[in-house]
XYZ file of N, CA and C in Angstrom:
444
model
N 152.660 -53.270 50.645
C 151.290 -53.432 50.203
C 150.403 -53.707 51.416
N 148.942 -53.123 51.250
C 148.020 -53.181 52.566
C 147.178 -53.628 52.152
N 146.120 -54.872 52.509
C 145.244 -55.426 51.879
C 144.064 -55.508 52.944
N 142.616 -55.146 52.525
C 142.050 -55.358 53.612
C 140.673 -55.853 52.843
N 140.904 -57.389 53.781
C 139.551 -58.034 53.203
C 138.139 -57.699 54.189
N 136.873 -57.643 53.096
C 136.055 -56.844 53.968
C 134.385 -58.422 53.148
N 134.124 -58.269 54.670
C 132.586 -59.315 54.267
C 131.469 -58.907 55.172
N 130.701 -59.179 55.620
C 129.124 -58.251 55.671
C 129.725 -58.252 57.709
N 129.990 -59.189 58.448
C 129.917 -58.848 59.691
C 131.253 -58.995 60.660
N 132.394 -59.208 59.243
C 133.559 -59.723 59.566
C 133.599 -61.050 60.843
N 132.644 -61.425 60.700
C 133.205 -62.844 61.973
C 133.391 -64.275 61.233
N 132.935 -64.330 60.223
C 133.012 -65.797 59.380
C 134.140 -65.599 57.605
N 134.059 -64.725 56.954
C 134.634 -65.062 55.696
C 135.866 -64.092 55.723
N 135.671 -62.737 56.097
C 137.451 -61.985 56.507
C 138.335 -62.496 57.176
N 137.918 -62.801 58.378
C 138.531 -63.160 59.301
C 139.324 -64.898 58.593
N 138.644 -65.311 57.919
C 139.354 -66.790 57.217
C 140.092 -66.103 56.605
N 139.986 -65.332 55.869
C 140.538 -64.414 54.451
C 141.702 -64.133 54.994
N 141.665 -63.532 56.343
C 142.961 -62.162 57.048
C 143.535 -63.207 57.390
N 143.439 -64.445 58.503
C 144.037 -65.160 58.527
C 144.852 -66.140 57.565
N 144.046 -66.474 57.175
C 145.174 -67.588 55.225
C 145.899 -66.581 55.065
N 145.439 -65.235 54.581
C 146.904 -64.456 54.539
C 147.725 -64.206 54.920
N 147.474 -64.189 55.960
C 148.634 -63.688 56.981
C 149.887 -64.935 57.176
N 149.499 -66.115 57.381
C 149.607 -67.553 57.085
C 150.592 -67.887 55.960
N 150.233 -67.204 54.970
C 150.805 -67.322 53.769
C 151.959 -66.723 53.572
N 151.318 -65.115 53.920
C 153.084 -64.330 54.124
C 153.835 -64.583 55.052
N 153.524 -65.300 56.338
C 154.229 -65.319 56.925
C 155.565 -66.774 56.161
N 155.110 -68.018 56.084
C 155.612 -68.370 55.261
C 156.100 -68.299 54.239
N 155.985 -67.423 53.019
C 156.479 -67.322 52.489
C 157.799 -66.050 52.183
N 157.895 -64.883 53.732
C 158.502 -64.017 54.182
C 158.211 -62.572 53.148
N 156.745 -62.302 53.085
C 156.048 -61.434 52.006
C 156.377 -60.004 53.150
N 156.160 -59.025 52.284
C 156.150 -57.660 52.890
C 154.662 -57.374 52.595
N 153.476 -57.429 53.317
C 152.542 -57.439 53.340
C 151.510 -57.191 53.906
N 150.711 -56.177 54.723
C 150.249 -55.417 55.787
C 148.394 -56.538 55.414
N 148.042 -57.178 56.042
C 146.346 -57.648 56.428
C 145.877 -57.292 57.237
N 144.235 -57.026 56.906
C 143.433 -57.074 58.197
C 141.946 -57.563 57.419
N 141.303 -56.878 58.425
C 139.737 -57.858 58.023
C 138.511 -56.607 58.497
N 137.808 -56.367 57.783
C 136.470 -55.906 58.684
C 135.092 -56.254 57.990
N 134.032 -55.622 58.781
C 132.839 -55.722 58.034
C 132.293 -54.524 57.184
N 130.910 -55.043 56.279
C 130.105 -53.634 56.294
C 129.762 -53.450 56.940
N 128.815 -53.974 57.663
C 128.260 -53.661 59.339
C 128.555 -53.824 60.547
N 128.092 -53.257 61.243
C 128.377 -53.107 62.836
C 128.336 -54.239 63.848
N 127.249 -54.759 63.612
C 126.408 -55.729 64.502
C 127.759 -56.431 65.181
N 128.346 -57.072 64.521
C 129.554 -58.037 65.759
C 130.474 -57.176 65.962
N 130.694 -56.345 66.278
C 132.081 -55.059 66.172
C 132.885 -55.544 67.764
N 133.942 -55.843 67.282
C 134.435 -56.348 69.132
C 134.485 -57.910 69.212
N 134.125 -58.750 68.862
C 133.563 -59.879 68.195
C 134.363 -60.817 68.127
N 135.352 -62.181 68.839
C 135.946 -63.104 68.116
C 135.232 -63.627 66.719
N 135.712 -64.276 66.142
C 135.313 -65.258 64.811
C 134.725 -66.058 65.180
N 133.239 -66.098 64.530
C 132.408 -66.947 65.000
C 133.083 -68.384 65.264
N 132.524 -69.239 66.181
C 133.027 -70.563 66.656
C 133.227 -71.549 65.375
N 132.525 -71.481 64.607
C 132.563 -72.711 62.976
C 133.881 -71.591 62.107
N 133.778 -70.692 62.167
C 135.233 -70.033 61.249
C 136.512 -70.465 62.461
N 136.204 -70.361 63.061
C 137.614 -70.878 64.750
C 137.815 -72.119 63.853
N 137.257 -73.036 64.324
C 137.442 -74.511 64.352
C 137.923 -75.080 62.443
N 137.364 -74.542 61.585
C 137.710 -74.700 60.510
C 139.176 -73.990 60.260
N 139.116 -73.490 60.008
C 140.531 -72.310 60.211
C 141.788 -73.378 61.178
N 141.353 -73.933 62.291
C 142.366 -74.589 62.865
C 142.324 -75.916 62.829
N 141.352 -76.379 61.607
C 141.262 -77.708 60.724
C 142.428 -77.646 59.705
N 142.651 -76.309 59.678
C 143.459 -75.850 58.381
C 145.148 -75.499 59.192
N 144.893 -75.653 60.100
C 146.285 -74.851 60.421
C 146.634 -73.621 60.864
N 145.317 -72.782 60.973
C 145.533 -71.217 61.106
C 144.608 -71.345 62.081
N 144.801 -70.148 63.098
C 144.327 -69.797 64.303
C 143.794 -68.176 64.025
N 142.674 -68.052 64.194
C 142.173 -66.487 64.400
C 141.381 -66.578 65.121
N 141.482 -67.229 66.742
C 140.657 -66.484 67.322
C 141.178 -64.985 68.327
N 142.110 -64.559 67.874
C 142.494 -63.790 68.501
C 141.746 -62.457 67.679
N 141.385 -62.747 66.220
C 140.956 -61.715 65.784
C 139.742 -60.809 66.238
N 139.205 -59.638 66.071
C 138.057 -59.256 67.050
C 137.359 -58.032 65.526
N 136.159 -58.722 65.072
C 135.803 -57.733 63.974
C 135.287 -56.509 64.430
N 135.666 -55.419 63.244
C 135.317 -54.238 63.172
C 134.658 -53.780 62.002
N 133.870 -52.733 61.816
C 133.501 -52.048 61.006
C 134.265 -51.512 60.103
N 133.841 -51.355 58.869
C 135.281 -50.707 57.689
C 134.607 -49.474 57.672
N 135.638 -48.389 57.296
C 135.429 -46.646 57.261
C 136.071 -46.497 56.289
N 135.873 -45.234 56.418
C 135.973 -44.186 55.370
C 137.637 -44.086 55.387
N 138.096 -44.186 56.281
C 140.193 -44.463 56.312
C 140.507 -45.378 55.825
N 139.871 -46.707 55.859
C 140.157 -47.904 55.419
C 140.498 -47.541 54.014
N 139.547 -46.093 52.602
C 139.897 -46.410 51.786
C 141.037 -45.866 51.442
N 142.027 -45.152 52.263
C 143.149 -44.029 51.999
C 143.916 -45.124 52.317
N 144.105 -45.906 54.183
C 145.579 -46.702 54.512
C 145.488 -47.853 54.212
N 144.499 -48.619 52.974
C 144.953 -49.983 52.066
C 145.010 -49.621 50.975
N 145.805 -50.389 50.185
C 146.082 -50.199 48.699
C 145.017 -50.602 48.075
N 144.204 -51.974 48.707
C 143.025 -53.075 47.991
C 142.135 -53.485 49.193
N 141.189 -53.468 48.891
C 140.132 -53.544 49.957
C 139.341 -54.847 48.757
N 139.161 -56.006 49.547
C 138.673 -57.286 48.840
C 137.535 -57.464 49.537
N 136.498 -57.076 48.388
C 134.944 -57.856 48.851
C 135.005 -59.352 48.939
N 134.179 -60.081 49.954
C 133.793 -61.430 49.627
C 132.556 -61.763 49.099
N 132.010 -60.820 48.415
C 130.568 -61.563 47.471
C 130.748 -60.095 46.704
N 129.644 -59.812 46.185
C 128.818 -58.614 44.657
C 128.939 -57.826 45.792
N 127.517 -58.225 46.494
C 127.413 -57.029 47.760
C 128.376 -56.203 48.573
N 128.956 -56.945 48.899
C 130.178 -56.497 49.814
C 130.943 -55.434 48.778
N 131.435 -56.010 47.359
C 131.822 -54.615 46.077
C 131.121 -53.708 46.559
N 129.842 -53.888 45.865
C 128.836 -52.782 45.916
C 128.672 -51.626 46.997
N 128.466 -52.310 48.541
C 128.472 -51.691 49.663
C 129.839 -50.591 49.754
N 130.819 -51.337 49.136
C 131.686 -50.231 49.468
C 132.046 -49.340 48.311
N 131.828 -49.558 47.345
C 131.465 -48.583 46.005
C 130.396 -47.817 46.822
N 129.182 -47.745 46.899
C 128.683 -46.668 47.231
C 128.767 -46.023 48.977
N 129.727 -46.630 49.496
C 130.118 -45.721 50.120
C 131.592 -45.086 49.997
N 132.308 -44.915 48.655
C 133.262 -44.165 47.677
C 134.428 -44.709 47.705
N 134.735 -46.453 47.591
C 135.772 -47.198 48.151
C 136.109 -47.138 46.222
N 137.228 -47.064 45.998
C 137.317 -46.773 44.630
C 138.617 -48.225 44.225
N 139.215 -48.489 45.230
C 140.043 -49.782 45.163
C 139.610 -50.464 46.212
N 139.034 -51.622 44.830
C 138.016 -52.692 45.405
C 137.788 -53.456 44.476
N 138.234 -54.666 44.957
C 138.074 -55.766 43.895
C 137.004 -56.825 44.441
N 136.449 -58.164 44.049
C 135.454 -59.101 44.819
C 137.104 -60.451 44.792
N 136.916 -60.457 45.507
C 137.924 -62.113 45.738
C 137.956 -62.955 44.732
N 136.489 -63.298 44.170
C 136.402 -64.323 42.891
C 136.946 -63.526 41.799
N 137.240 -62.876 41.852
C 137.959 -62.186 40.401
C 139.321 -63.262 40.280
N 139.855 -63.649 41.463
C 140.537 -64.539 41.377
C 140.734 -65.805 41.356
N 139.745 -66.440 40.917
C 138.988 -67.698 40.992
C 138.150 -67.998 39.559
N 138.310 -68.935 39.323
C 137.816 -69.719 37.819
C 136.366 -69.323 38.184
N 135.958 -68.892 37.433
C 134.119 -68.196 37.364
C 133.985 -67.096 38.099
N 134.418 -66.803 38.692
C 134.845 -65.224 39.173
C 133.623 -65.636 40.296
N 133.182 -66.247 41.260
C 132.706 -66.722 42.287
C 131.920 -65.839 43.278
N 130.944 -65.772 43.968
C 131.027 -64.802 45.243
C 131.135 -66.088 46.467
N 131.920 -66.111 47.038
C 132.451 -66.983 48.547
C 131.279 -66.218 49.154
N 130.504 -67.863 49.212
C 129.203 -67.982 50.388
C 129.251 -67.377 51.496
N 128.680 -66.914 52.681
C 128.420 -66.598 53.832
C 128.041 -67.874 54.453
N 129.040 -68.337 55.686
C 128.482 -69.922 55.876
C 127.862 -69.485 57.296
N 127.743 -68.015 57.548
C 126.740 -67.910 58.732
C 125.398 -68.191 58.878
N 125.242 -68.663 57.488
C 124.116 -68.641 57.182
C 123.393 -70.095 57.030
N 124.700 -70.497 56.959
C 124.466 -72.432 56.552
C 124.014 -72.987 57.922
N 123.149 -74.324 57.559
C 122.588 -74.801 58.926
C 123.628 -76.097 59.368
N 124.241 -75.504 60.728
C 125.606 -76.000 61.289
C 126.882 -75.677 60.223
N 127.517 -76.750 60.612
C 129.313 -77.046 60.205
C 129.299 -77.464 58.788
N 128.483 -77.794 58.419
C 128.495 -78.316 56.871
C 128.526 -76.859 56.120
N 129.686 -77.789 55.264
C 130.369 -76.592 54.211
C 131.261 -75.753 54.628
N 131.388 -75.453 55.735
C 132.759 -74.294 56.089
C 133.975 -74.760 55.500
N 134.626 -75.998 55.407
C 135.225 -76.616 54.746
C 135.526 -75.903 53.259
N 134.241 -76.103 52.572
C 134.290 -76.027 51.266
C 134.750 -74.065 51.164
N 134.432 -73.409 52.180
C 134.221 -71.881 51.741
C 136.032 -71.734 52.160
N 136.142 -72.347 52.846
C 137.448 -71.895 53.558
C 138.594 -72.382 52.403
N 138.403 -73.509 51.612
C 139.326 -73.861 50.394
C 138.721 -72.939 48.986
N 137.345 -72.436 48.785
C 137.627 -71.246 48.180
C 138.345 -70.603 48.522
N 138.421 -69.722 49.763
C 139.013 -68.263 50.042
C 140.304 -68.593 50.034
N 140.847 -69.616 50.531
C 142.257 -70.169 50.334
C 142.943 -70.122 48.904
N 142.073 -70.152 48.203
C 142.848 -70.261 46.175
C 142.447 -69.085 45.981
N 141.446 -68.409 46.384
C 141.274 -66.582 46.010
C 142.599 -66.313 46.640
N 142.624 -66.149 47.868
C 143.846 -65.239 48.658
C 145.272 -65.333 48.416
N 145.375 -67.002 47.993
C 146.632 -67.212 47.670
C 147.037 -66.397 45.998
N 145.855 -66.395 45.077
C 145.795 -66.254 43.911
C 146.419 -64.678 44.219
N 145.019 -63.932 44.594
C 145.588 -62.702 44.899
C 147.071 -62.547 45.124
N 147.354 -62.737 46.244
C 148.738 -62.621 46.859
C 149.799 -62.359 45.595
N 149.359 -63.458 45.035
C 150.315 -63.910 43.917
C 150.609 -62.929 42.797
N 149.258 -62.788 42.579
C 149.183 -61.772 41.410
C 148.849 -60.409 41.694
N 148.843 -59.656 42.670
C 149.232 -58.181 42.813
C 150.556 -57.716 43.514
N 150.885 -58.652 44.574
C 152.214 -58.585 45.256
C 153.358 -58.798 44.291
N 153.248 -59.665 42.957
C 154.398 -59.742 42.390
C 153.837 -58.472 41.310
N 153.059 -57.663 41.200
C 152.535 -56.538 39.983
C 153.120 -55.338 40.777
N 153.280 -55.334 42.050
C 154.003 -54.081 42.297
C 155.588 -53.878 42.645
């Protein structure tokens, strides 16, 4: 299985996403292919912004090695599931013909869209987004990896 979580500039909510996963399978010895990108360009090349670093290794997981990219038109053939992190992020890739595509909160009690904390003023709250995406991803994991 190939999973590729996708959020507007990939430097703050994939990159948490790709990492917990990866995290997860690795512990738990999953057969499981992750990665991360954006809809847009703008950070392409990009470590994870400095507040997704430091939270992430509040948590135990390290991505600053990760470097965001743009999602394409291949992305929708070599993943099985391409995971929005909000409506938009669905949407964006529905109309550009992503046909397996789910939003993350589908896996989450209220079916959620996980904030953009690039947006938040400082460190407050990354916390809180990073233990969403943590019960989405794990949820996921759970429930499509054991469906195939």
């Amino acid at each position: 299985m190939k999973i590729l979580f996708v959020c507007l500039g990939n430097i703050c909510r994939s990159p948490l996403a790709q990492g917990i996963a990866e995290d997860y399978i690795r512990k738990n010895n999953l057969d499981i292919s992750i990665d991360g990108a954006g809809t847009g360009n703008w950070h392409a090349g990009e470590a994870p912004f400095h507040y997704a670093q430091k939270v992430a290794l509040e948590f135990g997981v390290d991505i600053a090695n990760l470097k965001a990219r743009q999602v394409t038109s291949l992305d929708f053939k070599n993943f099985d599931l391409l995971v929005g992190l909000d409506e938009k992020n669905v949407a964006d890739l529905e109309k550009l013909g992503c046909s397996n595509v789910v939003k993350l909160g589908n896996y989450l009690e209220g079916n959620p869209d996980i904030p953009d904390p690039y947006f938040f003023d400082g460190y407050e709250g990354y916390a809180d987004v990073y233990t969403l995406i943590e019960k989405g991803v794990i949820n996921l994991i759970n429930k499509e990896y054991k469906s195939n």
